[in-house]
């Protein structure tokens, strides 16, 4: 019964047909998929990245990689589920690369990191309260918090995706909550 | 500024839970501040172009091959011109004029194929400041062609014409394939 329902749902999923057409090289179909899902992908990527410029680049990279790998989508799951997995994976890979680059820059001089922080805070004016606070979290803490608390991924899946232990994932969520609650308390008492 | 106490901490935890509930209910959608599709489309088109060109792994190797073949052609011509008896000079001049026309036509065909492939892939030239350089190269090629009509034995001129043609193709490559970065877009 469950299998029947699932099969029916995937069959009815309009994205599956578009994904298959796009997988055959139909750019118009791919544009339709982009139009339907880019805001969702951008939301995920921006929260993971913590700043707009990086989110813009990484979102583009997500869709470029998606186009390259559409042929591997076998419609065994909902398109949005598959999209979420690809987006998370590409985003984390890209952000890891960027974090390494930034660490090298920071080693060269702390003035750069101060400048980056200023830029981030200028950009964050357009974001909601939670997203502004999330931006201030350290990268790995932010990734775990976003994937578990907002995206609803299980600790086991978060740990696998990020290549960390399940216990580390739980500890990072605890750390994130502690920091966010502390910042919220300060906002209220200021 | 007051120091947070137990009640504010509890309040902060509740606030955080409420903010999280809102974020989840909103479906996590955020509208990007600018159009990201153009950069995606440009990247896809670039990849498609690479696949369509005759040598998909290195499209420019194809043009290098053609250029190398042309170079061999020049060598054969020069050898012929240098060792031709005076009595056959008119025939040789006629042959060199034909070869000159053929070389220029072949270059024009290469250029047309290149531009057609770029247009098919939806690419447009990015750096308009390079157009002046392109014009200078084309003008120079016309001048060298005219000079070769009166000096068909001048090996240096033949090599210079070949160099000008290759420079033009390389410049077109730069103008079309060096698309702006995501941020520039």
Tab-separated table of C-alpha atoms in Angstrom:
chain	number	residue	atom	x	y	z
A	1	UNK	CA	0.000	0.000	0.000
A	2	UNK	CA	2.739	2.413	1.048
A	3	UNK	CA	4.781	1.483	-2.000
A	4	UNK	CA	1.756	2.119	-4.213
A	5	UNK	CA	1.238	5.547	-2.704
A	6	UNK	CA	4.908	6.401	-3.075
A	7	UNK	CA	4.996	5.208	-6.681
A	8	UNK	CA	1.878	7.209	-7.490
A	9	UNK	CA	3.331	10.294	-5.851
A	10	UNK	CA	6.591	10.099	-7.775
A	11	UNK	CA	4.732	9.391	-11.008
A	12	UNK	CA	2.625	12.494	-10.399
A	13	UNK	CA	5.638	14.600	-9.485
A	14	UNK	CA	5.737	17.145	-12.364
A	15	UNK	CA	9.412	17.764	-11.659
A	16	UNK	CA	10.301	14.214	-12.658
A	17	UNK	CA	9.279	14.768	-16.281
A	18	UNK	CA	11.073	18.091	-16.375
A	19	UNK	CA	14.168	16.505	-14.840
A	20	UNK	CA	14.115	13.743	-17.447
A	21	UNK	CA	13.782	16.262	-20.264
A	22	UNK	CA	16.559	18.377	-18.775
A	23	UNK	CA	18.675	15.243	-18.414
A	24	UNK	CA	18.284	14.774	-22.171
A	25	UNK	CA	19.709	18.252	-22.707
A	26	UNK	CA	16.537	20.373	-22.709
A	27	UNK	CA	17.675	23.697	-21.250
A	28	UNK	CA	14.121	25.108	-21.251
A	29	UNK	CA	13.005	22.285	-18.968
A	30	UNK	CA	15.989	22.932	-16.748
A	31	UNK	CA	15.053	26.624	-16.582
A	32	UNK	CA	11.580	25.614	-15.376
A	33	UNK	CA	13.136	23.508	-12.629
A	34	UNK	CA	15.367	26.428	-11.700
A	35	UNK	CA	12.402	28.810	-11.559
A	36	UNK	CA	10.524	26.426	-9.279
A	37	UNK	CA	13.315	25.585	-6.867
A	38	UNK	CA	16.047	28.229	-6.873
A	39	UNK	CA	14.586	30.183	-3.940
A	40	UNK	CA	14.547	27.046	-1.808
A	41	UNK	CA	18.113	26.187	-2.817
A	42	UNK	CA	19.214	29.776	-2.248
A	43	UNK	CA	17.674	29.748	1.237
A	44	UNK	CA	19.589	26.601	2.143
A	45	UNK	CA	22.855	27.810	0.626
A	46	UNK	CA	22.656	31.291	2.144
A	47	UNK	CA	22.126	29.860	5.606
A	48	UNK	CA	25.032	27.470	5.139
A	49	UNK	CA	27.306	30.082	3.565
A	50	UNK	CA	26.537	32.960	5.887
A	51	UNK	CA	26.932	35.709	3.279
A	52	UNK	CA	25.250	36.776	0.055
A	53	UNK	CA	28.236	36.799	-2.319
A	54	UNK	CA	29.221	33.265	-1.432
A	55	UNK	CA	25.588	32.156	-1.561
A	56	UNK	CA	25.226	33.604	-5.075
A	57	UNK	CA	28.272	31.734	-6.361
A	58	UNK	CA	27.492	28.482	-4.584
A	59	UNK	CA	23.848	28.481	-5.718
A	60	UNK	CA	25.029	28.834	-9.295
A	61	UNK	CA	27.499	26.012	-8.778
A	62	UNK	CA	24.706	23.843	-7.337
A	63	UNK	CA	22.602	24.253	-10.481
A	64	UNK	CA	25.594	23.760	-12.794
A	65	UNK	CA	26.423	20.498	-11.011
A	66	UNK	CA	22.740	19.561	-11.047
A	67	UNK	CA	22.646	19.982	-14.842
A	68	UNK	CA	25.725	17.759	-15.197
A	69	UNK	CA	24.259	15.033	-12.992
A	70	UNK	CA	20.601	15.100	-14.058
A	71	UNK	CA	21.108	11.947	-16.089
A	72	UNK	CA	21.799	10.079	-12.830
A	73	UNK	CA	18.370	11.018	-11.406
A	74	UNK	CA	16.368	7.789	-11.604
A	75	UNK	CA	13.090	9.070	-10.148
A	76	UNK	CA	13.343	6.581	-7.281
A	77	UNK	CA	12.804	9.472	-4.876
A	78	UNK	CA	11.040	12.798	-5.131
A	79	UNK	CA	12.944	15.297	-7.234
A	80	UNK	CA	13.015	17.793	-4.368
A	81	UNK	CA	14.606	15.197	-2.077
A	82	UNK	CA	17.285	14.476	-4.650
A	83	UNK	CA	17.773	18.210	-5.274
A	84	UNK	CA	18.195	18.835	-1.551
A	85	UNK	CA	20.857	16.127	-1.299
A	86	UNK	CA	22.782	17.442	-4.315
A	87	UNK	CA	22.477	21.051	-3.126
A	88	UNK	CA	23.699	20.215	0.370
A	89	UNK	CA	26.611	18.167	-0.937
A	90	UNK	CA	27.767	20.738	-3.485
A	91	UNK	CA	27.322	23.603	-1.035
A	92	UNK	CA	29.324	21.929	1.720
A	93	UNK	CA	32.090	20.973	-0.725
A	94	UNK	CA	32.310	24.517	-2.059
A	95	UNK	CA	32.149	26.078	1.397
A	96	UNK	CA	34.890	23.789	2.670
A	97	UNK	CA	37.117	24.946	-0.180
A	98	UNK	CA	36.320	28.546	0.655
A	99	UNK	CA	36.924	28.058	4.372
A	100	UNK	CA	40.387	26.664	3.599
A	101	UNK	CA	41.135	29.643	1.353
A	102	UNK	CA	39.978	32.067	4.040
A	103	UNK	CA	42.070	30.332	6.677
A	104	UNK	CA	45.133	30.919	4.519
A	105	UNK	CA	44.189	34.577	4.125
A	106	UNK	CA	43.614	34.916	7.860
A	107	UNK	CA	47.056	33.478	8.507
A	108	UNK	CA	48.420	36.218	6.268
A	109	UNK	CA	46.750	38.981	8.292
A	110	UNK	CA	43.874	39.474	10.678
A	111	UNK	CA	42.824	42.764	9.069
A	112	UNK	CA	41.235	40.781	6.247
A	113	UNK	CA	38.982	38.839	8.584
A	114	UNK	CA	37.804	42.041	10.283
A	115	UNK	CA	36.989	43.470	6.877
A	116	UNK	CA	35.042	40.325	5.935
A	117	UNK	CA	33.092	40.457	9.172
A	118	UNK	CA	32.157	44.072	8.459
A	119	UNK	CA	30.973	43.106	4.979
A	120	UNK	CA	28.893	40.262	6.347
A	121	UNK	CA	27.162	42.511	8.841
A	122	UNK	CA	26.406	45.125	6.172
A	123	UNK	CA	24.790	42.446	3.995
A	124	UNK	CA	22.814	40.922	6.833
A	125	UNK	CA	20.529	43.949	7.133
A	126	UNK	CA	18.234	42.345	4.525
A	127	UNK	CA	17.834	39.100	6.470
A	128	UNK	CA	15.389	37.983	9.125
A	129	UNK	CA	16.381	37.928	12.778
A	130	UNK	CA	17.216	34.216	12.921
A	131	UNK	CA	19.268	34.339	9.718
A	132	UNK	CA	21.217	37.362	10.964
A	133	UNK	CA	22.119	35.427	14.107
A	134	UNK	CA	22.957	32.241	12.180
A	135	UNK	CA	25.501	34.209	10.133
A	136	UNK	CA	27.491	34.858	13.302
A	137	UNK	CA	27.967	31.155	14.089
A	138	UNK	CA	31.312	29.491	13.251
A	139	UNK	CA	31.097	27.653	9.884
A	140	UNK	CA	30.839	24.012	11.020
A	141	UNK	CA	28.530	24.891	13.907
A	142	UNK	CA	26.345	26.801	11.444
A	143	UNK	CA	26.273	23.928	8.930
A	144	UNK	CA	25.198	21.403	11.552
A	145	UNK	CA	22.586	23.741	13.036
A	146	UNK	CA	21.078	24.608	9.640
A	147	UNK	CA	20.968	21.019	8.405
A	148	UNK	CA	19.537	19.574	11.618
A	149	UNK	CA	17.368	22.325	13.093
A	150	UNK	CA	16.071	24.015	9.920
A	151	UNK	CA	16.402	21.400	7.189
A	152	UNK	CA	15.285	18.610	9.519
A	153	UNK	CA	18.082	16.179	8.719
A	154	UNK	CA	18.818	13.447	11.276
A	155	UNK	CA	22.095	13.694	13.197
A	156	UNK	CA	23.235	10.475	11.502
A	157	UNK	CA	22.690	12.014	8.050
A	158	UNK	CA	24.271	15.324	9.020
A	159	UNK	CA	27.291	13.463	10.403
A	160	UNK	CA	27.640	11.418	7.210
A	161	UNK	CA	27.245	14.445	4.964
A	162	UNK	CA	29.839	16.481	6.865
A	163	UNK	CA	32.180	13.602	7.619
A	164	UNK	CA	31.942	14.022	11.394
A	165	UNK	CA	30.859	11.790	14.290
A	166	UNK	CA	27.189	11.738	15.329
A	167	UNK	CA	28.244	12.944	18.782
A	168	UNK	CA	30.035	15.897	17.213
A	169	UNK	CA	26.876	16.797	15.318
A	170	UNK	CA	24.857	16.764	18.544
A	171	UNK	CA	27.500	18.794	20.365
A	172	UNK	CA	27.570	21.370	17.561
A	173	UNK	CA	23.787	21.810	17.742
A	174	UNK	CA	24.074	22.292	21.502
A	175	UNK	CA	26.834	24.841	20.992
A	176	UNK	CA	24.826	26.672	18.332
A	177	UNK	CA	21.735	26.854	20.544
A	178	UNK	CA	23.787	28.126	23.485
A	179	UNK	CA	25.362	30.872	21.372
A	180	UNK	CA	22.091	31.867	19.684
A	181	UNK	CA	20.209	31.991	23.008
A	182	UNK	CA	23.000	34.051	24.531
A	183	UNK	CA	22.857	36.533	21.640
A	184	UNK	CA	19.060	36.695	21.849
A	185	UNK	CA	19.306	37.382	25.601
A	186	UNK	CA	21.770	40.190	24.998
A	187	UNK	CA	19.554	41.688	22.293
A	188	UNK	CA	16.669	41.787	24.799
A	189	UNK	CA	18.693	43.297	27.616
A	190	UNK	CA	20.434	45.957	25.503
B	1	UNK	CA	23.112	46.857	29.719
B	2	UNK	CA	21.557	44.355	32.123
B	3	UNK	CA	23.054	40.905	32.758
B	4	UNK	CA	20.884	38.039	31.415
B	5	UNK	CA	19.290	36.043	34.255
B	6	UNK	CA	17.509	32.661	34.294
B	7	UNK	CA	14.209	34.054	33.086
B	8	UNK	CA	15.763	35.857	30.134
B	9	UNK	CA	17.700	32.681	29.247
B	10	UNK	CA	14.464	30.673	29.271
B	11	UNK	CA	12.824	33.417	27.301
B	12	UNK	CA	15.686	33.312	24.779
B	13	UNK	CA	15.263	29.546	24.358
B	14	UNK	CA	11.546	30.029	23.686
B	15	UNK	CA	12.300	32.847	21.261
B	16	UNK	CA	14.784	30.660	19.415
B	17	UNK	CA	12.243	27.843	19.167
B	18	UNK	CA	9.663	30.280	17.813
B	19	UNK	CA	12.121	31.659	15.242
B	20	UNK	CA	12.984	28.118	14.172
B	21	UNK	CA	9.310	27.189	13.812
B	22	UNK	CA	8.774	30.249	11.602
B	23	UNK	CA	11.794	29.406	9.459
B	24	UNK	CA	10.613	25.824	8.958
B	25	UNK	CA	7.031	26.923	8.208
B	26	UNK	CA	8.254	29.399	5.591
B	27	UNK	CA	9.805	26.474	3.733
B	28	UNK	CA	13.280	27.973	3.913
B	29	UNK	CA	12.816	30.034	0.752
B	30	UNK	CA	14.892	33.180	0.249
B	31	UNK	CA	14.808	35.265	-2.918
B	32	UNK	CA	18.312	35.855	-4.321
B	33	UNK	CA	19.165	39.559	-4.579
B	34	UNK	CA	20.135	39.210	-8.234
B	35	UNK	CA	19.506	37.068	-11.308
B	36	UNK	CA	21.658	33.965	-10.982
B	37	UNK	CA	20.325	32.183	-14.062
B	38	UNK	CA	22.494	34.085	-16.552
B	39	UNK	CA	25.700	32.785	-15.002
B	40	UNK	CA	24.337	29.243	-14.864
B	41	UNK	CA	23.226	29.366	-18.498
B	42	UNK	CA	26.581	30.805	-19.618
B	43	UNK	CA	28.463	28.021	-17.871
B	44	UNK	CA	26.224	25.312	-19.349
B	45	UNK	CA	26.543	26.829	-22.835
B	46	UNK	CA	30.317	26.899	-22.497
B	47	UNK	CA	30.361	23.204	-21.624
B	48	UNK	CA	28.017	22.390	-24.515
B	49	UNK	CA	30.255	24.325	-26.884
B	50	UNK	CA	33.292	22.330	-25.797
B	51	UNK	CA	31.370	19.122	-26.484
B	52	UNK	CA	30.233	20.268	-29.920
B	53	UNK	CA	33.637	21.289	-31.260
B	54	UNK	CA	35.431	18.663	-33.415
B	55	UNK	CA	37.906	17.664	-30.708
B	56	UNK	CA	35.748	17.679	-27.604
B	57	UNK	CA	38.634	17.305	-25.174
B	58	UNK	CA	40.641	20.187	-26.567
B	59	UNK	CA	38.822	22.209	-29.218
B	60	UNK	CA	41.841	24.391	-29.720
B	61	UNK	CA	43.984	21.423	-30.643
B	62	UNK	CA	41.834	21.167	-33.776
B	63	UNK	CA	42.697	24.703	-34.802
B	64	UNK	CA	46.355	24.084	-33.977
B	65	UNK	CA	46.239	21.060	-36.264
B	66	UNK	CA	44.786	23.110	-39.091
B	67	UNK	CA	47.423	25.797	-38.487
B	68	UNK	CA	50.175	23.169	-38.548
B	69	UNK	CA	48.840	21.795	-41.841
B	70	UNK	CA	48.821	25.313	-43.263
B	71	UNK	CA	52.406	25.782	-42.112
B	72	UNK	CA	53.475	22.642	-43.975
B	73	UNK	CA	51.643	24.018	-47.013
B	74	UNK	CA	53.646	27.223	-46.765
B	75	UNK	CA	56.878	25.233	-46.573
B	76	UNK	CA	56.010	23.265	-49.699
B	77	UNK	CA	55.083	26.477	-51.516
B	78	UNK	CA	58.290	28.217	-50.503
B	79	UNK	CA	60.360	25.250	-51.640
B	80	UNK	CA	58.570	25.311	-54.962
B	81	UNK	CA	58.990	29.056	-55.418
B	82	UNK	CA	62.689	29.034	-54.532
B	83	UNK	CA	63.557	26.265	-56.988
B	84	UNK	CA	61.386	27.260	-59.934
B	85	UNK	CA	63.172	28.062	-63.244
B	86	UNK	CA	62.708	31.619	-64.546
B	87	UNK	CA	60.743	30.394	-67.551
B	88	UNK	CA	58.016	29.087	-65.272
B	89	UNK	CA	57.929	32.207	-63.086
B	90	UNK	CA	54.532	33.373	-64.385
B	91	UNK	CA	52.968	30.001	-63.639
B	92	UNK	CA	54.495	30.059	-60.176
B	93	UNK	CA	53.143	33.555	-59.486
B	94	UNK	CA	49.767	32.357	-60.594
B	95	UNK	CA	50.055	29.351	-58.255
B	96	UNK	CA	51.091	31.530	-55.310
B	97	UNK	CA	48.153	33.858	-55.954
B	98	UNK	CA	45.864	30.834	-55.875
B	99	UNK	CA	47.478	29.559	-52.700
B	100	UNK	CA	47.201	32.999	-51.087
B	101	UNK	CA	43.515	33.066	-51.916
B	102	UNK	CA	43.140	29.535	-50.569
B	103	UNK	CA	44.945	30.374	-47.301
B	104	UNK	CA	42.769	33.427	-46.715
B	105	UNK	CA	39.610	31.508	-47.583
B	106	UNK	CA	40.602	28.683	-45.260
B	107	UNK	CA	41.218	31.145	-42.444
B	108	UNK	CA	37.879	32.809	-43.077
B	109	UNK	CA	36.168	29.399	-42.943
B	110	UNK	CA	37.862	28.566	-39.635
B	111	UNK	CA	36.741	31.892	-38.246
B	112	UNK	CA	33.167	31.417	-39.510
B	113	UNK	CA	32.942	27.923	-37.966
B	114	UNK	CA	34.312	29.262	-34.693
B	115	UNK	CA	31.817	32.137	-34.574
B	116	UNK	CA	28.929	29.894	-35.626
B	117	UNK	CA	29.726	27.476	-32.787
B	118	UNK	CA	29.854	30.296	-30.272
B	119	UNK	CA	26.563	31.706	-31.485
B	120	UNK	CA	24.967	28.264	-31.409
B	121	UNK	CA	26.054	27.974	-27.797
B	122	UNK	CA	24.490	31.354	-27.012
B	123	UNK	CA	27.791	33.065	-26.247
B	124	UNK	CA	28.506	36.688	-27.049
B	125	UNK	CA	31.863	38.487	-26.998
B	126	UNK	CA	32.575	39.905	-23.577
B	127	UNK	CA	35.479	42.294	-23.888
B	128	UNK	CA	34.612	45.041	-26.333
B	129	UNK	CA	37.988	46.707	-25.724
B	130	UNK	CA	39.586	43.786	-27.584
B	131	UNK	CA	37.635	44.675	-30.727
B	132	UNK	CA	40.202	47.367	-31.614
B	133	UNK	CA	42.975	44.779	-31.396
B	134	UNK	CA	40.910	42.462	-33.599
B	135	UNK	CA	40.487	45.201	-36.196
B	136	UNK	CA	44.233	45.928	-36.174
B	137	UNK	CA	44.997	42.246	-36.764
B	138	UNK	CA	42.529	42.038	-39.646
B	139	UNK	CA	43.859	45.258	-41.254
B	140	UNK	CA	47.405	43.929	-40.939
B	141	UNK	CA	46.385	40.639	-42.578
B	142	UNK	CA	44.867	42.569	-45.531
B	143	UNK	CA	48.076	44.607	-45.925
B	144	UNK	CA	50.284	41.506	-45.778
B	145	UNK	CA	48.057	39.760	-48.333
B	146	UNK	CA	48.438	42.732	-50.700
B	147	UNK	CA	52.191	42.739	-50.162
B	148	UNK	CA	52.419	38.986	-50.823
B	149	UNK	CA	50.740	39.472	-54.199
B	150	UNK	CA	53.788	41.435	-55.323
B	151	UNK	CA	56.347	39.483	-53.263
B	152	UNK	CA	55.215	35.827	-53.394
B	153	UNK	CA	58.750	34.593	-52.571
B	154	UNK	CA	58.941	36.451	-49.253
B	155	UNK	CA	58.900	33.606	-46.695
B	156	UNK	CA	58.822	36.023	-43.780
B	157	UNK	CA	55.603	37.579	-45.072
B	158	UNK	CA	53.947	34.175	-45.409
B	159	UNK	CA	54.886	33.352	-41.842
B	160	UNK	CA	53.667	36.749	-40.692
B	161	UNK	CA	50.296	36.180	-42.385
B	162	UNK	CA	50.002	32.787	-40.699
B	163	UNK	CA	50.858	34.369	-37.351
B	164	UNK	CA	48.222	37.102	-37.877
B	165	UNK	CA	45.556	34.499	-38.663
B	166	UNK	CA	46.415	32.501	-35.552
B	167	UNK	CA	46.418	35.640	-33.404
B	168	UNK	CA	42.940	36.495	-34.658
B	169	UNK	CA	41.617	33.044	-33.729
B	170	UNK	CA	43.264	33.228	-30.303
B	171	UNK	CA	41.806	36.669	-29.711
B	172	UNK	CA	38.309	35.480	-30.669
B	173	UNK	CA	38.747	32.620	-28.203
B	174	UNK	CA	39.609	35.135	-25.486
B	175	UNK	CA	36.655	37.357	-26.332
B	176	UNK	CA	34.103	34.555	-26.268
B	177	UNK	CA	35.326	32.073	-23.723
B	178	UNK	CA	36.515	34.423	-21.007
B	179	UNK	CA	32.982	35.034	-19.832
B	180	UNK	CA	32.527	37.244	-16.792
B	181	UNK	CA	32.674	35.636	-13.358
B	182	UNK	CA	29.470	35.070	-11.447
B	183	UNK	CA	30.032	38.235	-9.488
B	184	UNK	CA	30.676	40.317	-12.632
B	185	UNK	CA	27.420	39.014	-14.068
